[in-house]
Structures are given as structure tokens and as C-alpha cells.
Tab-separated table of C-alpha atoms in Angstrom:
chain	number	residue	atom	x	y	z
W	1092	MET	CA	-154.299	-61.285	1.965
W	1093	ARG	CA	-151.148	-59.284	2.537
W	1094	ASN	CA	-149.188	-59.414	5.772
W	1095	THR	CA	-148.341	-55.731	6.093
W	1096	LYS	CA	-146.088	-55.992	9.165
W	1097	GLN	CA	-144.075	-58.809	7.628
W	1098	GLU	CA	-143.677	-56.893	4.370
W	1099	PHE	CA	-142.332	-53.895	6.274
W	1100	ILE	CA	-139.927	-56.181	8.155
W	1101	THR	CA	-138.744	-57.717	4.867
W	1102	ALA	CA	-138.303	-54.256	3.340
W	1103	PHE	CA	-136.428	-53.130	6.442
W	1104	TRP	CA	-133.903	-55.994	6.176
W	1105	LYS	CA	-133.357	-55.273	2.454
W	1106	LEU	CA	-132.496	-51.663	3.209
W	1107	TYR	CA	-130.559	-52.476	6.388
W	1108	GLU	CA	-128.253	-54.738	4.382
W	1109	ARG	CA	-127.128	-51.697	2.396
W	1110	LYS	CA	-127.110	-48.931	5.008
W	1111	PRO	CA	-127.243	-48.261	8.754
W	1112	ILE	CA	-130.577	-47.580	10.396
W	1113	GLU	CA	-129.865	-43.832	10.673
W	1114	LYS	CA	-129.717	-43.650	6.870
W	1115	ILE	CA	-133.019	-45.475	6.244
W	1116	SER	CA	-135.871	-43.055	5.689
W	1117	ILE	CA	-139.519	-43.902	6.207
W	1118	SER	CA	-140.116	-42.873	2.578
W	1119	GLN	CA	-137.546	-45.400	1.315
W	1120	LEU	CA	-138.992	-48.053	3.560
W	1121	CYS	CA	-142.546	-47.419	2.372
W	1122	GLN	CA	-141.464	-47.424	-1.257
W	1123	THR	CA	-139.598	-50.734	-0.804
W	1124	ALA	CA	-142.545	-52.316	1.042
W	1125	GLY	CA	-145.130	-50.916	-1.378
W	1126	TYR	CA	-147.146	-48.963	1.199
W	1127	ASN	CA	-147.671	-45.337	2.130
W	1128	ARG	CA	-146.456	-43.527	5.238
W	1129	ALA	CA	-149.851	-43.675	6.937
W	1130	THR	CA	-149.805	-47.467	6.698
W	1131	PHE	CA	-146.336	-47.544	8.224
W	1132	TYR	CA	-147.450	-45.411	11.172
W	1133	ASN	CA	-150.538	-47.569	11.641
W	1134	HIS	CA	-148.204	-50.458	12.489
W	1135	PHE	CA	-145.005	-48.896	13.873
W	1136	GLU	CA	-144.099	-45.858	15.952
W	1137	ASN	CA	-140.839	-45.195	14.117
W	1138	ILE	CA	-137.907	-46.963	12.455
W	1139	TYR	CA	-136.532	-48.126	15.828
W	1140	ASP	CA	-139.849	-49.736	16.711
W	1141	LEU	CA	-139.632	-51.575	13.381
W	1142	LEU	CA	-136.071	-52.684	14.207
W	1143	SER	CA	-137.235	-53.997	17.572
W	1144	ARG	CA	-140.067	-55.949	15.973
W	1145	ALA	CA	-137.788	-57.285	13.236
W	1146	VAL	CA	-135.430	-58.605	15.937
W	1147	ASN	CA	-138.373	-60.033	17.864
W	1148	HIS	CA	-139.369	-61.860	14.683
W	1149	LEU	CA	-135.823	-63.296	14.438
W	1150	LEU	CA	-136.160	-64.650	17.959
W	1151	SER	CA	-139.613	-66.191	17.505
W	1152	PRO	CA	-138.252	-69.757	16.987
W	1153	VAL	CA	-136.200	-69.467	20.195
W	1154	LYS	CA	-139.156	-67.991	22.034
W	1155	SER	CA	-141.502	-70.810	21.062
W	1156	LYS	CA	-138.990	-73.501	22.082
W	1157	VAL	CA	-138.175	-71.828	25.387
W	1158	LEU	CA	-141.834	-71.222	26.212
W	1159	SER	CA	-142.680	-74.843	25.470
W	1160	ALA	CA	-140.259	-76.004	28.178
W	1161	GLN	CA	-141.957	-76.935	31.430
W	1162	HIS	CA	-139.167	-75.501	33.560
W	1163	LEU	CA	-136.588	-72.904	32.622
W	1164	TYR	CA	-134.209	-74.646	35.017
W	1165	ALA	CA	-134.205	-77.732	32.761
W	1166	LEU	CA	-133.086	-75.580	29.822
W	1167	LEU	CA	-130.187	-74.234	31.855
W	1168	GLU	CA	-129.217	-77.542	33.439
W	1169	ARG	CA	-128.074	-79.127	30.211
W	1170	ASN	CA	-126.857	-77.220	27.184
W	1171	LEU	CA	-130.384	-77.151	25.727
W	1172	ILE	CA	-130.560	-73.369	25.683
W	1173	GLY	CA	-127.236	-73.289	23.848
W	1174	ASN	CA	-128.538	-75.711	21.240
W	1175	ILE	CA	-131.725	-73.683	20.770
W	1176	LEU	CA	-129.735	-70.452	20.394
W	1177	PHE	CA	-127.284	-72.120	18.020
W	1178	ALA	CA	-130.161	-73.303	15.795
W	1179	CYS	CA	-131.564	-69.755	15.702
W	1180	PHE	CA	-128.092	-68.352	15.082
W	1181	GLN	CA	-127.684	-70.697	12.101
W	1182	GLN	CA	-131.122	-69.947	10.619
W	1183	GLN	CA	-130.913	-66.174	11.009
W	1184	ASP	CA	-127.179	-65.826	10.460
W	1185	LYS	CA	-127.307	-63.028	7.889
W	1186	TYR	CA	-129.540	-60.764	9.977
W	1187	ILE	CA	-127.810	-61.449	13.279
W	1188	GLU	CA	-124.459	-60.679	11.683
W	1189	LEU	CA	-125.874	-57.411	10.334
W	1190	LEU	CA	-127.007	-56.403	13.827
W	1191	PHE	CA	-123.488	-56.942	15.136
W	1192	LYS	CA	-121.714	-55.289	12.213
W	1193	ARG	CA	-124.037	-52.278	12.463
W	1194	ARG	CA	-123.550	-52.250	16.257
W	1195	ASP	CA	-127.285	-52.555	16.881
W	1196	TYR	CA	-126.980	-55.862	18.713
W	1197	TYR	CA	-128.143	-54.199	21.949
W	1198	VAL	CA	-131.689	-54.590	20.541
W	1199	LEU	CA	-131.098	-58.342	20.373
W	1200	GLY	CA	-129.964	-58.341	24.014
W	1201	GLU	CA	-132.978	-56.336	25.149
W	1202	GLN	CA	-135.349	-58.711	23.348
W	1203	ILE	CA	-133.694	-61.804	24.834
W	1204	LYS	CA	-133.790	-60.327	28.346
W	1205	LYS	CA	-137.421	-59.268	27.945
W	1206	GLU	CA	-138.476	-62.739	26.767
W	1207	PHE	CA	-136.623	-64.566	29.552
W	1208	LEU	CA	-137.993	-62.247	32.239
W	1209	SER	CA	-141.506	-62.587	30.851
W	1210	HIS	CA	-141.163	-66.368	30.887
W	1211	ILE	CA	-139.806	-66.374	34.447
W	1212	PHE	CA	-142.586	-64.105	35.719
W	1213	GLN	CA	-145.203	-66.187	33.923
W	1214	LYS	CA	-143.910	-69.426	35.478
W	1215	ALA	CA	-143.670	-67.805	38.922
W	1216	GLY	CA	-147.311	-66.737	38.896
W	1217	SER	CA	-148.960	-63.355	38.869
W	1218	GLY	CA	-146.714	-61.444	41.254
W	1219	PRO	CA	-143.308	-62.082	42.756
W	1220	GLU	CA	-143.484	-62.740	46.488
W	1221	ASN	CA	-139.916	-61.595	46.958
W	1222	PRO	CA	-139.040	-58.783	44.501
W	1223	GLU	CA	-135.397	-58.937	45.602
W	1224	ASN	CA	-135.066	-62.409	44.039
W	1225	PHE	CA	-136.413	-61.105	40.751
W	1226	GLU	CA	-134.028	-58.167	40.863
W	1227	ARG	CA	-131.153	-60.622	41.290
W	1228	ILE	CA	-132.422	-62.622	38.319
W	1229	GLU	CA	-132.566	-59.438	36.233
W	1230	ILE	CA	-128.983	-58.588	37.194
W	1231	LEU	CA	-127.797	-62.102	36.331
W	1232	LEU	CA	-129.550	-61.972	32.965
W	1233	GLU	CA	-128.161	-58.519	32.245
W	1234	TYR	CA	-124.640	-59.710	33.069
W	1235	GLN	CA	-124.893	-62.926	31.084
W	1236	ILE	CA	-126.530	-61.419	28.004
W	1237	ALA	CA	-124.036	-58.537	27.911
W	1238	ALA	CA	-121.144	-60.986	28.230
W	1239	VAL	CA	-122.429	-63.320	25.518
W	1240	LEU	CA	-123.175	-60.492	23.102
W	1241	GLY	CA	-119.783	-58.945	23.840
W	1242	VAL	CA	-118.007	-62.197	22.971
W	1243	ILE	CA	-120.040	-62.633	19.786
W	1244	ASN	CA	-119.297	-59.025	18.834
W	1245	TYR	CA	-115.592	-59.651	19.467
W	1246	TRP	CA	-115.826	-62.777	17.281
W	1247	TYR	CA	-117.374	-60.845	14.377
W	1248	GLN	CA	-114.998	-57.881	14.741
W	1249	THR	CA	-111.910	-60.123	14.742
W	1250	GLY	CA	-112.914	-61.919	11.564
W	1251	GLU	CA	-114.704	-65.031	12.835
W	1252	THR	CA	-111.438	-66.906	13.309
W	1253	ILE	CA	-113.146	-69.983	14.777
W	1254	SER	CA	-116.397	-71.693	13.792
W	1255	LYS	CA	-119.815	-70.644	15.106
W	1256	GLN	CA	-120.141	-73.965	16.869
W	1257	ASP	CA	-116.786	-73.424	18.629
W	1258	ILE	CA	-117.511	-69.853	19.744
W	1259	LEU	CA	-120.923	-70.858	21.086
W	1260	GLN	CA	-119.377	-73.853	22.861
W	1261	ARG	CA	-116.746	-71.589	24.445
W	1262	ILE	CA	-119.458	-69.196	25.576
W	1263	TYR	CA	-121.393	-72.066	27.125
W	1264	ASP	CA	-118.267	-73.473	28.812
W	1265	ILE	CA	-117.410	-70.098	30.346
W	1266	SER	CA	-121.015	-69.626	31.451
W	1267	ALA	CA	-121.231	-73.084	33.006
W	1268	LYS	CA	-117.838	-72.917	34.717
W	1269	GLY	CA	-117.858	-69.235	35.626
W	1270	VAL	CA	-115.664	-66.441	34.316
W	1271	LEU	CA	-113.199	-66.403	37.201
W	1272	ASN	CA	-112.692	-70.181	37.183
W	1273	SER	CA	-112.272	-70.162	33.392
W	1274	LEU	CA	-109.758	-67.332	33.641
W	1275	LYS	CA	-107.796	-69.166	36.364
W	1276	ASP	CA	-107.628	-72.258	34.142
W	1277	GLU	CA	-106.362	-70.279	31.168
W	1278	LEU	CA	-103.793	-68.387	33.266
W	1279	SER	CA	-102.541	-71.658	34.747
W	1280	LYS	CA	-101.942	-72.988	31.202
W	1281	ILE	CA	-99.844	-69.929	30.377
W	1282	SER	CA	-97.724	-70.192	33.525
W	1283	GLU	CA	-96.942	-73.914	33.043
């Protein structure tokens, strides 16, 4: 039995390796996947919906590990979330790099934020008693995800001058210590 969605995702990545999403036609995609247009539209709204689902598929190992944790706080307390993300980063390196080089990494950020918020709401119960707390959590996630993706984008754009492990460790260190404290430390090293 064929897995139609997965075959479209595989075809998408093959084409995306060669050209940006704006240059991928549904006809090319269907030809590469071996299906007709009607089959494509039975499973996806458009090419951007396919991109979103392809990214969601990349994140499925992270999602399953995060969802299996009893408490999200425990993931954040130690560098467990960093280790989980690093493992995903290593396994899906080629596709993640493509998202950054094609400047479509915002889809990755939206998927990560959506999964974390879903997990938080699920653990909190059916409805938030204090919506202001959840708004603060959304703002924190938005800030953190944008910062992390910005640093990773910078790393790719400047030629990956340090190892993946080192850039992810630096991201974690800044996140754990705080941006302003990290900046103060670095400025104090320069002035000494």
C-alpha cells in the first residue's frame, strides 16, 4: 500500500533541493511523486501546506520525545530539550539546512511554537484559568524561537565556522544565562 502523503513529501524535498518553493509547480511535484493533481489536492491545500507538513514530519522525532515527558519544566531544567533538538538537527541536517538557505525557516519556527503551545495547553487541562499567563508563555516562546532561529541562520549564512554542537551549546548557554547577562560577560572580556 502506498503512502501518498509521504511520497509527496519525498518528491517535495527532491525538488526543493534544486529550486526555491516559488519555482516548484504542482505539475512538477505530481510528476515527481507519480500522482495526478487531483490526488495532490485531496491531501494538500497548496504547495505551502505541503511545506508545512514536510517540516512537521521533520519535527516528529522531537515531538514524540517532548510529548513523552511528564513535565515540560523537566525538559527545560536540564539541557534535555537541547539534546533532543540536537539529535533532530543531526538526523535532518540536509533538510533543515535547506530551510535556512532558502529562507523558509520561519515555517520551522511556527511548527515548533505550535507544538510547544499545544503541549503546554494539553498539560494545563482543557482551558487556561488565567489567559494572561498563557499570553506571556506565547511571548516567551516567540522571543526564544526567533532568537534561536536567528542565530542558526547567522551560523549558516556565515559559513558554519564552528561545529553544530558548539553553536547549539552557545544557544543553550545564552538561553540559560539570559541575553543581557551573556552580553555583559562578553563585553567585560573585551574591556579587560
